[in-house]
Amino acid sequence: MGLSLIAPYLAVLLLAVAAHLGWRRRRQRLDAQAHAQSIAAGLNEPATLHPVVDPARCIGSGTCVRNCPEGALGIVGGKAVLINASACIGHGACHAACPFDAISLVFGTARRGVDIPLLQPDFQTNVPGIFIAGELGGMGLIRKAAEQGRQAMEAIARGRPRAVDADELDVLIVGAGPAGLSAGLAALERGHRFAILEQESSLGGSIFHYPRQKVAMTAPVTLSLVGLVRMNEISKEDLLAFWHGVTLKHQLPIHYGQRMTSVRALDDGGFEVQTGSRAWRARSVLLAIGRRGTPRTLEVPGEDLPKVAYRLIDPVQYAGQAVLVVGGGDSALEAAIALAGEAGTQVTLSYRGEAFSRVKAKNRDTLAALQQAGRLEVLLASQVERITPDQVLLRRADGQTRALDNQAVIVCAGGVLPTPLLQEIGIRFETKHGSA
């Protein structure tokens, strides 16, 4: 009698389990196909910090897959795999979600090494007095970068001398991203005389360059003078608004448009940091710059014209104009796609390569659809030769040139890290090939 009562419930349960297993098998087939397509398209080389899965620890629960907002992970052969490496932005949500500690976050791959500075546990480099926190040191996660900035400042407060001269700072912080701003709050709390230098016109570091309305993944973080901050999923705009509010409330001394061009060790143990407009003296220097670096220029005549920019802030400002986007990465494609959405904007995308080999499939497909619809023009195997006030001259692979009517140029050619500059003052680097 008892068995007859529970039999219907068992039947429903078995059907549910069978349905789930069927869905799981289908999902794994799709993930395997996506992984194979990524490899075939040459998109399996991650560009930044990325997860590596230990197959001995992974049980294929899929927790990491569900927590990856970029769709970069999947289950192949019962194990988690980075199936869409080009989509990975290194926020580390998968690492935090894995219940079996099967995921490590690493830089570089066996084929492509990434140079990371050698750091002591207190974030000091091999050059006494120069510290590194955040993305340049290998930590691009917002929460971790902010924690490193605070911890590095605590180490400076414990072990470094204060300034004596009135024209010298206790510490100079280079970079106004999460690491630099957190370090600034810690310096203020400890009564240090300091300044924060930022080469851009606004704070945020790498966050400042996120696409509009992009969701940033973070976790609770403790900031000096602020306390515990809980943000979790937050848009780029809201995150920047939070940081702006903090800097205004605490009056952090941020100097914008100050790009570091040299660092010189002084005989008295301090440092002189040169920017385009002045020299800054400090007992200690904290480098909190990202791996985006200084925008890479084209080095062609006319690039100094006001119409040339190195990022797309708002496509609306280019409505109705003839715009040339230069570059072959995701940032270039995303800029061209956004501009093509504005009525009356004439968009041309120029790339020196024969194909877009390391971009997200979604961006590639969207670009192709817009090109097919006549919303933009793509000129592969082309390079900018000259920029004039009302035109751009492009040289094609066959040696011929083409003149385009033009009111704006947006260069998305990546960035140049100050690695040679840092090596000049003795900071040592090691090349990471898929190691933590």
C-alpha angles and dihedrals in degrees: 000000000000092000092052090055096053096038094088091051091049090050091052090047092050091049090051092049091048091049091050093049090048091050090047092052091049091048092052091049090053091047091050090050091049090049092050092048091049091053092046091051093048092245098124096093109095114220099209144008106338143168126267115195123218103219091201090062100033115095095181096248091150094225091127091048093053092048096050106096092190096058090235097135132064141162115261121172091354094303134096113258135179095246097170107033094169090062094054113105097179100245091141100222088138092055092052093046099049108106093199101049089241097140128079124186112226143169124231132007136241088270101036120044125201122208114232124179117246109249136187119228089266090055093252117140124225086271106080110238098024115101132182127204134172131009099354088059093050103272115107098160111113096226095044093045091052091048091049091051091054094044093048090053090050088053091050090050091051101044112020129079122246124242119271103186119074092232093053129086127220089226137359115210116204113202133034100219124113093291095048096044092047089049090050092054090050091049091050091049090053094048096247122161102235148143134207118221121203124182093203127072092247140033127255104083111213090358089064088063096050115117115265114284092005111160113237119208116218140142137224111302133183115230125190112254089007105061128205113357120195114197109140104165112016135157122248091247095051092046092051090046089054092052092045090053092050094049092048094047094050097033096231110196100240118169112199127205091032110133116186110237102169143003119207127188112226127217092246092060096261131106141239117213116195123207129176093273108030150353121259123203122204140159090227135019125209114196108206097164125137129239091252089083127181112335112266110242129214094229094217131133113277097024089121092064115120092242092067117093134172100215139027110244101170124357091205091075089064097050111140094011133116104246130186118203115197122202145061104231132093093271091057094046092046091050092050092047092050092048092049088060092065116092115251096007114138106211128192123179117203122192128171093216128084093237142006098258104167108039134108114275090232092057092046092050094046091049091050091050092050091047091050089050091052094244094126142005125234119206111190123188090028134123134193110253102174139357121211130179093266105017146041122213116213126192116214126212090257090060096253121128129222126199117214126194104240143178100173140024123199114193115203099173100133128250141286117232118218090239095131090048092053093044089054091065092046105264108152124221133196126206114239116211101185096315131127 
